[in-house]
Short mmCIF file of C-alpha atoms and ligand atoms in Angstrom, two decimals:
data_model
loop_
_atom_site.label_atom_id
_atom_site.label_comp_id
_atom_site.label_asym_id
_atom_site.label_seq_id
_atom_site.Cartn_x
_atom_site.Cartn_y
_atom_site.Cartn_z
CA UNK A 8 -0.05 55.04 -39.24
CA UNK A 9 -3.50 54.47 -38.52
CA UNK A 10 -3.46 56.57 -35.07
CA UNK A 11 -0.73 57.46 -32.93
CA UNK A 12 -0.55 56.22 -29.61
CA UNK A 13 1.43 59.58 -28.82
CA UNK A 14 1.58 59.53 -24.82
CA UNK A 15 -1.16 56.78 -24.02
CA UNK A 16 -0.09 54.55 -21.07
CA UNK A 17 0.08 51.10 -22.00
CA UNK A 18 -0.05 48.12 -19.22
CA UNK A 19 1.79 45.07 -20.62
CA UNK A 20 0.84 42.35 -18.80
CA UNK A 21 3.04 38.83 -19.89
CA UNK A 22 1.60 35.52 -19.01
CA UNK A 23 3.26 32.24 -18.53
CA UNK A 24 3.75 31.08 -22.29
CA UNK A 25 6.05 30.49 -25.03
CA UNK A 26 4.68 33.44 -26.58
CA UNK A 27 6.17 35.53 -24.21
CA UNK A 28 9.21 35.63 -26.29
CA UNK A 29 7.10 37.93 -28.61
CA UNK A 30 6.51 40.34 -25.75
CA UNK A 31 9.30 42.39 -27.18
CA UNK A 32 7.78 42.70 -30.84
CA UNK A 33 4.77 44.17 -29.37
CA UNK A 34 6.21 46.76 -26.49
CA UNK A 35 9.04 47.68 -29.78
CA UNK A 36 5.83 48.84 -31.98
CA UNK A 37 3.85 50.19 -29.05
CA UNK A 38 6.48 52.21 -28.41
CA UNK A 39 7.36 52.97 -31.85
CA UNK A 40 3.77 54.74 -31.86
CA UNK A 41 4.72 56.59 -29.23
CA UNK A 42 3.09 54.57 -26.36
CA UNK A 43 4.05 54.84 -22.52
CA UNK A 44 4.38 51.08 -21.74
CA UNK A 45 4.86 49.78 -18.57
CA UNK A 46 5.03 45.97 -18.21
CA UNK A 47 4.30 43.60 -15.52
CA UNK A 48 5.32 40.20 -15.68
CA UNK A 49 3.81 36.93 -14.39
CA UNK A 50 5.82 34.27 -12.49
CA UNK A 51 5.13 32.38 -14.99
CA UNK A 52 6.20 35.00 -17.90
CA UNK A 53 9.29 35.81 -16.83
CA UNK A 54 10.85 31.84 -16.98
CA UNK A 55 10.28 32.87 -20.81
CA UNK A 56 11.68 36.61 -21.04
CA UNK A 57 13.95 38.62 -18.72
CA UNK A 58 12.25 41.58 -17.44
CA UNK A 59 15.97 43.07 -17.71
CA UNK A 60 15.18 43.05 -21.56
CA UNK A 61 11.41 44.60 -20.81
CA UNK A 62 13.21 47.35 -18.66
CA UNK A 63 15.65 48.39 -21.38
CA UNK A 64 13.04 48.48 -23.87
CA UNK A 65 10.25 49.98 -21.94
CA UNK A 66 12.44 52.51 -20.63
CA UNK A 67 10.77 51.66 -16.94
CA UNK A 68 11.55 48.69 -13.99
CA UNK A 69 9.25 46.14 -14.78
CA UNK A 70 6.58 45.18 -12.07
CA UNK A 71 6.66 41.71 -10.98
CA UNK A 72 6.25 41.40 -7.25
CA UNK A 73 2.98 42.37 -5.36
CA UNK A 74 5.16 42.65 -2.17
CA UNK A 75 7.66 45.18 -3.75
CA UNK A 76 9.72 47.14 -1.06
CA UNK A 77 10.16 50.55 -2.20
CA UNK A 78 6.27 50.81 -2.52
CA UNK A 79 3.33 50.30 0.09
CA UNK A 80 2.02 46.69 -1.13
CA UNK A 81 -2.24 47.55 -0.75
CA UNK A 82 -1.68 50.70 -3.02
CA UNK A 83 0.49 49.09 -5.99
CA UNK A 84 -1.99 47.22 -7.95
CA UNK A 85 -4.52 50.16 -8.12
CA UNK A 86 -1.58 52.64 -9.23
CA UNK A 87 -0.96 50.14 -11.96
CA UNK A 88 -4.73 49.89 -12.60
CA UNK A 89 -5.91 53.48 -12.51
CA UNK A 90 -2.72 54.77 -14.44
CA UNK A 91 -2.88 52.95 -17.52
CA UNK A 92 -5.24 53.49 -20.73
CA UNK A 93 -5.31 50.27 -21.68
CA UNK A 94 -4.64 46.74 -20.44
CA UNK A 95 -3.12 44.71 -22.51
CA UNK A 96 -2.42 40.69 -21.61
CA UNK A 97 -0.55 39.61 -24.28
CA UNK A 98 0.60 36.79 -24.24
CA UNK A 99 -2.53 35.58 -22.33
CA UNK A 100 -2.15 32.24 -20.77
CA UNK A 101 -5.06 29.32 -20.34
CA UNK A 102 -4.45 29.76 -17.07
CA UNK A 103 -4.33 33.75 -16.35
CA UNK A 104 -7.12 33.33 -18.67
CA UNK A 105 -9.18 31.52 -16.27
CA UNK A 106 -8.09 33.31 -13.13
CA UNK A 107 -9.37 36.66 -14.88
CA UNK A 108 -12.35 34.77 -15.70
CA UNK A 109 -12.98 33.47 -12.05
CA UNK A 110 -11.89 36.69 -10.73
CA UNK A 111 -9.00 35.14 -8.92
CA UNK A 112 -6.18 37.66 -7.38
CA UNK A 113 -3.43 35.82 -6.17
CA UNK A 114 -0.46 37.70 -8.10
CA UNK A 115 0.16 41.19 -8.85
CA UNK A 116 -0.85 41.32 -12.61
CA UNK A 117 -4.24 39.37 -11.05
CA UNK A 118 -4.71 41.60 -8.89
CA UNK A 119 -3.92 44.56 -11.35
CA UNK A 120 -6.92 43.09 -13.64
CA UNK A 121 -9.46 42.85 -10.90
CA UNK A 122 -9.02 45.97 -9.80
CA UNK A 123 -8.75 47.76 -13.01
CA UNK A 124 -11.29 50.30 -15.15
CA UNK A 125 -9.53 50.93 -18.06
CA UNK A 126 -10.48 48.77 -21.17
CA UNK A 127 -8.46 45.38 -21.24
CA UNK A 128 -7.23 43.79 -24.39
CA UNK A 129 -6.28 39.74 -24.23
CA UNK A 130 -4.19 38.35 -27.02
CA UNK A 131 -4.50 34.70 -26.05
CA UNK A 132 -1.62 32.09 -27.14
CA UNK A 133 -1.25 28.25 -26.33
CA UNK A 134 -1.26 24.84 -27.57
CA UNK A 135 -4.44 24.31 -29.91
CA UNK A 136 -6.37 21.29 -27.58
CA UNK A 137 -5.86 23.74 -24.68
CA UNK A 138 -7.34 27.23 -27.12
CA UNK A 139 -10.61 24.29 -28.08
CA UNK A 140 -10.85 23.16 -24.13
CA UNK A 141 -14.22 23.50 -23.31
CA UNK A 142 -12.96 24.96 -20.31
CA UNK A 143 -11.08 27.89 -21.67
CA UNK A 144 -13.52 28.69 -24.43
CA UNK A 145 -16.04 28.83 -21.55
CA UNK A 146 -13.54 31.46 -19.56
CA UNK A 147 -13.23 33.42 -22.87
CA UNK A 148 -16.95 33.65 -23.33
CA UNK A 149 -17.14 35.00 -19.23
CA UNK A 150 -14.51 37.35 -20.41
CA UNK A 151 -16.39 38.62 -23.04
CA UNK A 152 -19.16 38.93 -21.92
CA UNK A 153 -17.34 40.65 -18.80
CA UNK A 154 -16.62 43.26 -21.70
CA UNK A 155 -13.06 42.29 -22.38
CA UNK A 156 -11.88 42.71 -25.60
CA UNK A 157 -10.24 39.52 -27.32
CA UNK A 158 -7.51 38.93 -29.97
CA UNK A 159 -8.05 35.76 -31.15
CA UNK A 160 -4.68 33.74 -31.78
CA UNK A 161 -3.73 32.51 -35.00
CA UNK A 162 -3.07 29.23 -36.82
CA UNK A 163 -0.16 27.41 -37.45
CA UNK A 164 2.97 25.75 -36.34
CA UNK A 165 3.78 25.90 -32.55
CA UNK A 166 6.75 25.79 -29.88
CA UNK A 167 5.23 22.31 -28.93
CA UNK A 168 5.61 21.09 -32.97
CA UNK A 169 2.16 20.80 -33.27
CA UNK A 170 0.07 22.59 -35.51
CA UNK A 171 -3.77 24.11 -35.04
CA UNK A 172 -5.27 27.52 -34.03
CA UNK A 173 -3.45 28.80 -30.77
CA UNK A 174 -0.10 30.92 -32.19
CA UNK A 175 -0.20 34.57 -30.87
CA UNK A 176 -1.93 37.42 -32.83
CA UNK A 177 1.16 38.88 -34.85
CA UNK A 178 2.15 41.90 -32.92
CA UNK A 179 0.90 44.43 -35.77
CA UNK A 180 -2.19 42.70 -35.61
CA UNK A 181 -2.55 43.13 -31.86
CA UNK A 182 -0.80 46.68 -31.49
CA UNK A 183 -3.88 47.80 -34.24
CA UNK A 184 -5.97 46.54 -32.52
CA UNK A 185 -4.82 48.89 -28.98
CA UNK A 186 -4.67 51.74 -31.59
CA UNK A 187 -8.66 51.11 -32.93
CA UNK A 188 -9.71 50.50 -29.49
CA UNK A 189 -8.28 53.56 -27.90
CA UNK A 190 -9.55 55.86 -30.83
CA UNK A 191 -12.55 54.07 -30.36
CA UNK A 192 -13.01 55.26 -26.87
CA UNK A 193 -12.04 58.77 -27.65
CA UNK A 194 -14.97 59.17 -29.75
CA UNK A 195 -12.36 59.39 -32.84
CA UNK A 196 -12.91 55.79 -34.20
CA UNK A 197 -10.90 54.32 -36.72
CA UNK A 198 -11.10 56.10 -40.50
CA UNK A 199 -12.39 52.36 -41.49
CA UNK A 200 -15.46 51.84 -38.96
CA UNK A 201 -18.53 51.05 -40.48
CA UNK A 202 -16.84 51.20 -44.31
CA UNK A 203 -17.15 48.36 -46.58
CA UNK A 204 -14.12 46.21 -47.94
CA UNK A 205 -14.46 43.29 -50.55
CA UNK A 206 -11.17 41.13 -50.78
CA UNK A 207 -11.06 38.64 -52.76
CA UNK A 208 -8.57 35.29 -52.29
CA UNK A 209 -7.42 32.30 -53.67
CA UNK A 210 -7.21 30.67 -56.65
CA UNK A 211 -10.27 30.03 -59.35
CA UNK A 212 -10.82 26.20 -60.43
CA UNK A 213 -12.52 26.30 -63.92
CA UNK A 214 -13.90 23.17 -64.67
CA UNK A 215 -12.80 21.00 -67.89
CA UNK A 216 -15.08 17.69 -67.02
CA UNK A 217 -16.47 16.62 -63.96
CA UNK A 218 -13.66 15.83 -62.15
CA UNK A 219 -10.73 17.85 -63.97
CA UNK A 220 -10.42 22.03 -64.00
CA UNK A 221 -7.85 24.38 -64.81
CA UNK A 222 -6.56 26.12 -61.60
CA UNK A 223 -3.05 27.30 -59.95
CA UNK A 224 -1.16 26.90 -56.07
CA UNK A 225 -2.75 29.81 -54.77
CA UNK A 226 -3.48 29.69 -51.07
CA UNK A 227 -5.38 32.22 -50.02
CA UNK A 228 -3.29 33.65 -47.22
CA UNK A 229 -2.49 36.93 -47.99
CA UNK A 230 -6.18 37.56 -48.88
CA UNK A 231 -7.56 36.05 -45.94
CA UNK A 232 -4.61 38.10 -43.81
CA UNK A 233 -5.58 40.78 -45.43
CA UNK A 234 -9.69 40.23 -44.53
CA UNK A 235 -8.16 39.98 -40.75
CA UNK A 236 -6.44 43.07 -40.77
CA UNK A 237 -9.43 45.29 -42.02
CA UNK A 238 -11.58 44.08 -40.01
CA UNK A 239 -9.53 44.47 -36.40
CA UNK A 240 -9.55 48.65 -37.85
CA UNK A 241 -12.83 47.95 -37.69
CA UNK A 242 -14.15 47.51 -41.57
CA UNK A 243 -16.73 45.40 -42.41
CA UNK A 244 -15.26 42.70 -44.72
CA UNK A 245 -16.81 40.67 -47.36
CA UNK A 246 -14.15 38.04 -48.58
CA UNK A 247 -14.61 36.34 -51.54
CA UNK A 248 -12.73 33.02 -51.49
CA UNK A 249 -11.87 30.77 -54.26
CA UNK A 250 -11.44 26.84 -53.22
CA UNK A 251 -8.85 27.08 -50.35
CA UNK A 252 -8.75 25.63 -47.58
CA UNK A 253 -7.96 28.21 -44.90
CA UNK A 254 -10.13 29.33 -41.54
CA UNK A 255 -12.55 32.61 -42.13
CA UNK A 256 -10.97 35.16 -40.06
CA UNK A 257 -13.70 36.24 -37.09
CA UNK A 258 -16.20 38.67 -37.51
CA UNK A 259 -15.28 38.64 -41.61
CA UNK A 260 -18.45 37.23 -44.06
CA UNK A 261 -16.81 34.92 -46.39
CA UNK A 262 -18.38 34.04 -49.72
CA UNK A 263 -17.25 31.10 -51.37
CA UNK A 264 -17.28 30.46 -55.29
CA UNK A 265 -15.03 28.51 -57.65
CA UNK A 266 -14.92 30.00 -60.68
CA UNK A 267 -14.07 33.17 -62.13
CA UNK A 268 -17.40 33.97 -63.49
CA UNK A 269 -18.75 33.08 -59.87
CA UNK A 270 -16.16 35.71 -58.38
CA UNK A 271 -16.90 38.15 -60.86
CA UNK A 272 -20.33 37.85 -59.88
CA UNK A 273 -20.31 37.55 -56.45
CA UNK A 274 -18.00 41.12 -56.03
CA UNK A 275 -20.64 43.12 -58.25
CA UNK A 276 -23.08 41.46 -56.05
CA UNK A 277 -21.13 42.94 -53.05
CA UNK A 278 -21.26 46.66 -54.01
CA UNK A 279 -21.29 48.77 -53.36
CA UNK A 280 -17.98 48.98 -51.30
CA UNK A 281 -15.46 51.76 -50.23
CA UNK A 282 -12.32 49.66 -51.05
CA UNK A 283 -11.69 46.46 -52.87
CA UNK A 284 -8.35 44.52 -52.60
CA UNK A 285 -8.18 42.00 -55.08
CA UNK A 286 -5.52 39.21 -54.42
CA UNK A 287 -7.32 36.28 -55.85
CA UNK A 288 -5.04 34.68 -58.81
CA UNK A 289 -7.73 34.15 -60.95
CA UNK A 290 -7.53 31.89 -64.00
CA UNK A 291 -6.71 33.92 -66.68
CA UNK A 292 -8.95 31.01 -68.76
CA UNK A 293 -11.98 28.71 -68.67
CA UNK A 294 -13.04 25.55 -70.94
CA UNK A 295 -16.54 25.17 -71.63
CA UNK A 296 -16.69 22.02 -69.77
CA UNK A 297 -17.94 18.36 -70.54
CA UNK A 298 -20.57 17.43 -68.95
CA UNK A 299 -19.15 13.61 -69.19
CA UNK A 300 -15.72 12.72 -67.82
CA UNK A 301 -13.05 12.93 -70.86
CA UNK A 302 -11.86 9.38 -71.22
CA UNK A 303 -8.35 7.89 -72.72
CA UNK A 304 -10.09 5.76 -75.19
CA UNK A 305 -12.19 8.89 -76.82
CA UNK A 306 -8.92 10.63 -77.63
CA UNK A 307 -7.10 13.63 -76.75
CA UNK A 308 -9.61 15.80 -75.44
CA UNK A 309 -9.55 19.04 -77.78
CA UNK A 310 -9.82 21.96 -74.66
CA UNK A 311 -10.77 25.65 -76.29
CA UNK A 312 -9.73 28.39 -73.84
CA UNK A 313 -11.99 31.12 -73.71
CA UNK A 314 -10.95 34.63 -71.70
CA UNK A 315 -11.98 35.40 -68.48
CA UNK A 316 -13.37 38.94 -67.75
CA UNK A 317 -10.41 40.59 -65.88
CA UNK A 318 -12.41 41.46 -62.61
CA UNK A 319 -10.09 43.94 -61.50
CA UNK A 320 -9.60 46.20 -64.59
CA UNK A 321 -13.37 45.95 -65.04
CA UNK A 322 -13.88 47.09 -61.14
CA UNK A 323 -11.28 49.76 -61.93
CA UNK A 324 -12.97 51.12 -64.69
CA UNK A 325 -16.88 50.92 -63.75
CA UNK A 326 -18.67 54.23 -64.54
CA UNK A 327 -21.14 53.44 -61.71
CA UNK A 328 -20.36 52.12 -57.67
CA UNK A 329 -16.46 52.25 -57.97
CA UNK A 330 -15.22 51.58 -54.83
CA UNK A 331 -12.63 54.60 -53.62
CA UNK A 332 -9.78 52.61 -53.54
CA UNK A 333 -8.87 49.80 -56.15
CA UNK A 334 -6.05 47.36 -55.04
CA UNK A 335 -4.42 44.85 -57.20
CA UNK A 336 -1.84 42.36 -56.76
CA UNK A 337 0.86 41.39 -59.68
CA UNK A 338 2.24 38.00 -59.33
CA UNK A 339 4.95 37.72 -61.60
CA UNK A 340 7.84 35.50 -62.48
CA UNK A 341 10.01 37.75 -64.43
CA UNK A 342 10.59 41.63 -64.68
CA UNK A 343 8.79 41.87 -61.45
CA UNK A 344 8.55 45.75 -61.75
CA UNK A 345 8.42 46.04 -64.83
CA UNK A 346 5.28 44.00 -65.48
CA UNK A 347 3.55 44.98 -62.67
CA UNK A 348 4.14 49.00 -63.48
CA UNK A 349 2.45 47.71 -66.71
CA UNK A 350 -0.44 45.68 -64.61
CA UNK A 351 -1.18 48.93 -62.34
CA UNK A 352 -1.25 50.92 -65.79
CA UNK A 353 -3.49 48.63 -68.12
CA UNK A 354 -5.83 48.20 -65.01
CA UNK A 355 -6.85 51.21 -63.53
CA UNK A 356 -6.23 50.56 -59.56
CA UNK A 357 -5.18 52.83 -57.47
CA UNK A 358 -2.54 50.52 -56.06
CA UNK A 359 -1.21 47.41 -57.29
CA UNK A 360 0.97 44.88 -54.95
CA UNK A 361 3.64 43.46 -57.03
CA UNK A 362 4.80 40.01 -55.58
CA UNK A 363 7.20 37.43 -57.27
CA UNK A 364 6.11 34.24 -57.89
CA UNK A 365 9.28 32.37 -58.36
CA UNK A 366 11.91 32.26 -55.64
CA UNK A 367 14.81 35.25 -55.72
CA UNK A 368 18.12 36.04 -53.37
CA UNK A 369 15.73 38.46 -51.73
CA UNK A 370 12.23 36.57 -51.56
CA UNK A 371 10.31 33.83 -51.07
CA UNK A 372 7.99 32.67 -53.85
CA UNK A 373 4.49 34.36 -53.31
CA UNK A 374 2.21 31.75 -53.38
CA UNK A 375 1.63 29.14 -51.16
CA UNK A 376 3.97 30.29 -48.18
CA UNK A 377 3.85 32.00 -45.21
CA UNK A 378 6.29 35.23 -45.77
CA UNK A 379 5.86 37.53 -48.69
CA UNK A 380 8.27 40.65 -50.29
CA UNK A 381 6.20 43.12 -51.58
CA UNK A 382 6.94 45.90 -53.49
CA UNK A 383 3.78 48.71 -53.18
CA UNK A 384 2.95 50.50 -56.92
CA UNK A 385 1.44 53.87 -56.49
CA UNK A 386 0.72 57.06 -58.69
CA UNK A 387 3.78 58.78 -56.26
CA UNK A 388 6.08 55.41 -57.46
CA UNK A 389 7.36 52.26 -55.95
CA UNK A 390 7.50 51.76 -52.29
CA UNK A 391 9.51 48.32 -51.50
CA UNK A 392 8.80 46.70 -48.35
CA UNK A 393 11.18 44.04 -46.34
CA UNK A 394 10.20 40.57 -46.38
CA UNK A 395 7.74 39.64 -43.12
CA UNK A 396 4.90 37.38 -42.85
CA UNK A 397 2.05 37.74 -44.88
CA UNK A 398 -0.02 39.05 -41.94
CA UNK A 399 2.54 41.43 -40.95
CA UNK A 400 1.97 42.90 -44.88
CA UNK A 401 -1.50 42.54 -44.34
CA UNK A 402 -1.25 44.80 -41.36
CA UNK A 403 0.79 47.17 -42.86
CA UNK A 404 -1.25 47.29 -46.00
CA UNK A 405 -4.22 48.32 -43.68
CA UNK A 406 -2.28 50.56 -41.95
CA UNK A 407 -1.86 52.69 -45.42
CA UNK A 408 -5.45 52.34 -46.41
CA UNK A 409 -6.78 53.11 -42.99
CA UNK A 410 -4.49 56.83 -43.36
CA UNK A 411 -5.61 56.97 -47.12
CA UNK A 412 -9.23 56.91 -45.65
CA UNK A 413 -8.19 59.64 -42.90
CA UNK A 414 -7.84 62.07 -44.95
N1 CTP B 30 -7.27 39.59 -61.93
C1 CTP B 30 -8.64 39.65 -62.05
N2 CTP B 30 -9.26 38.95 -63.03
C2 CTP B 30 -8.55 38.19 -63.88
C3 CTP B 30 -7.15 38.13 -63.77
C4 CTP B 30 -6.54 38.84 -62.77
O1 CTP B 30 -9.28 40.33 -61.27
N3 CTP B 30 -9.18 37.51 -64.82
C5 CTP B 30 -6.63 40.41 -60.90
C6 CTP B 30 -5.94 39.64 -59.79
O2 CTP B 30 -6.81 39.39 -58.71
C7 CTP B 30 -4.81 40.58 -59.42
C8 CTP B 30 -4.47 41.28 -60.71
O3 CTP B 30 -5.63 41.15 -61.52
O4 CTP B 30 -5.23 41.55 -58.50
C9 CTP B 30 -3.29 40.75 -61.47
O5 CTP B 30 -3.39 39.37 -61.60
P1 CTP B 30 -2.22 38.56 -62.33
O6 CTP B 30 -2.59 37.12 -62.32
O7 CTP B 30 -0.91 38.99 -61.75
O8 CTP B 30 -2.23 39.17 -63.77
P2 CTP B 30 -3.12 38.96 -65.00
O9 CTP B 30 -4.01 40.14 -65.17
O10 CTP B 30 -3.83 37.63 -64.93
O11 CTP B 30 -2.04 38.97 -66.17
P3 CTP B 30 -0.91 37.87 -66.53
O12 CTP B 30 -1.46 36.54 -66.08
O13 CTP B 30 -0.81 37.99 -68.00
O14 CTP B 30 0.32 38.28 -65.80
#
């Protein structure tokens, strides 16, 4: 783990919102690190989770009421305030969004935030026209510039069956981002501030006419998690994206190419770095490509693959500007292992990320969904994960680099 939370009070603060189901998720890994949490629920929150379940997992009574009997009502809210290291609202509400941002204090957690001086942490979640409101975008940009740190929520299907930016952070997204933010503060900063990462994602389209190329069903989104992840330990990202169409996580630069050459190019371009993950499923060939459209009545078209330079064994073994840290990913359909034991041989990387293409008992197929099974290829040998999300790999995966940097 990236930094241990060993003993650091944690304020949970639950807002009114469907995301509040996820409160659990979070206080179960802040507490997993070791964390002190104490939560305090909103009116609104708790129609969504039980603060009986909070209690049992928190290990203390959950604070709810400003008016609570067994404690003097004017001095609650500043214990709350004063004790904790960290604030963190999650989920945060459109509406406890703009009370923090108006300074309104009409409810204990309220109250808690305006009279706190600790660092707070907001991990916003709600329907997507409500996240683009002018209104709340103009609360968020109070908030920041109030010195409040944001989480911004994710994209994707929601409780309401509509889909758009607005799904919370995943919880190892926001509970690394506590971690960076308290090391941060104690002059330790995270092993990956100010170091350079180049990911690239996506799939390569290699052009046969003007119209037609050679290409494949990658996505993107476990490179583009991956770019998110990173960056919230505080790396500065450059991702190199083949033709997807996916949202350029915040605060990442995102270079865009299409073909393999152009990838090839642009990561030499981006030395030099201090890690490189390369998930992009580049086309293993290119056509040298008509400059006219092929048409039915000229015949088959007679297409002459030529090789494309393998980026990653050529990053892996460069004499000059190696990164530190090499990372591959093996998509394969059969002998999974096997092949990618191979891959991570042949190459060079350090690691290589072996992922199955084809749907198992076990796994998903690797491209194009949301969850992913990985199984981690090392010198020490073959670490398999459970199946999660993509962006809960992508966390963990930057979890393991951010120790391999710590020491
Ligand atoms: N890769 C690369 N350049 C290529 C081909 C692959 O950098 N021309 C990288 C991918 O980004 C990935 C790893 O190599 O990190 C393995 O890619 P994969 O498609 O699984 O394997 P290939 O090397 O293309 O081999 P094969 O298609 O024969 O399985």
């Amino acid at each position: 783990m990236a930094s241990s939370l060993n003993g650091k009070q944690i304020l949970l603060v639950i807002s009114g919102s469907i995301a509040a189901v996820k409160a659990p998720d979070i206080l179960r890994l802040l507490r997993k690190e070791k964390a002190e949490v104490q939560c305090l629920v909103t009116q609104g929150g708790a129609h969504f989770i039980t603060p009986m379940a909070l209690a049992s997992l928190s290990g203390h009574s959950v604070a709810q009421d400003i008016w609570n009997e067994e404690e003097e009502a004017s001095i609650r809210h500043i214990r709350l305030a004063r004790q904790a290291d960290l604030i963190l609202v999650a989920p945060a509400s459109a509406n406890f969004i703009a009370k923090m941002a108006t300074g309104l204090a009409d409810d204990l957690a309220s109250t808690v935030l305006l009279a706190a001086d600790s660092p707070v942490l907001i991990a916003p979640a709600m329907n997507h026209r409500m996240w683009h409101h002018a209104a709340t975008q103009r609360n968020l940009a109070q908030l920041r510039a109030d010195g409040i740190q944001c989480i911004n929520p994710d994209e994707g299907m929601m409780a309401c069956g509509e889909s758009g930016v607005g799904r919370l952070a995943e919880p190892q997204r926001i509970v690394a981002t506590v971690q960076s933010l308290l090391s941060e503060r104690e002059g330790g900063g995270s092993p990956l501030k100010g170091r350079h990462f180049i990911v690239t994602a996506g799939p390569t389209h290699e052009p046969i006419d003007p119209v037609r190329y050679l290409g494949n069903r990658s996505s993107g989104k476990q490179g583009f998690a991956i770019a998110e992840a990173l960056h919230s330990y505080g790396a500065q990202v450059t991702l190199i994206a083949g033709p997807v169409d996916a949202v350029t996580p915040v605060g990442v630069e995102r270079i865009d190419v299409k073909t393999a050459l152009e990838m090839k190019a642009a990561v030499e371009n981006a030395l030099p770095a201090d890690g490189a993950i390369l998930t992009a499923a580049v086309a293993d060939w290119r056509v040298e490509p008509s400059t006219s459209k092929y048409k039915k009545e000229g015949g088959k078209p007679s297409l002459t693959l030529i090789e494309n330079p393998d980026i990653l064994a050529e990053l892996s073994q460069r004499k000059t500007n190696r990164p530190r840290l090499v990372i591959g990913f093996a998509a394969e359909s059969d002998n999974l292992l096997e092949n990618a034991v191979t891959k991570f041989k042949k190459k060079g990387c350090d690691w290589i990320i072996a992922n199955s293409i084809v749907a198992t008992k076990e796994a998903p197929a690797a491209m194009g969904g949301d969850d992913n099974r990985v199984h981690l290829i090392t010198q020490k040998g073959i670490e398999s994960w459970d199946r999660m999300s993509k962006k809960a790999v992508a966390c963990k995966l930057a979890n393991y680099i951010t120790h391999y940097f710590k020491v």
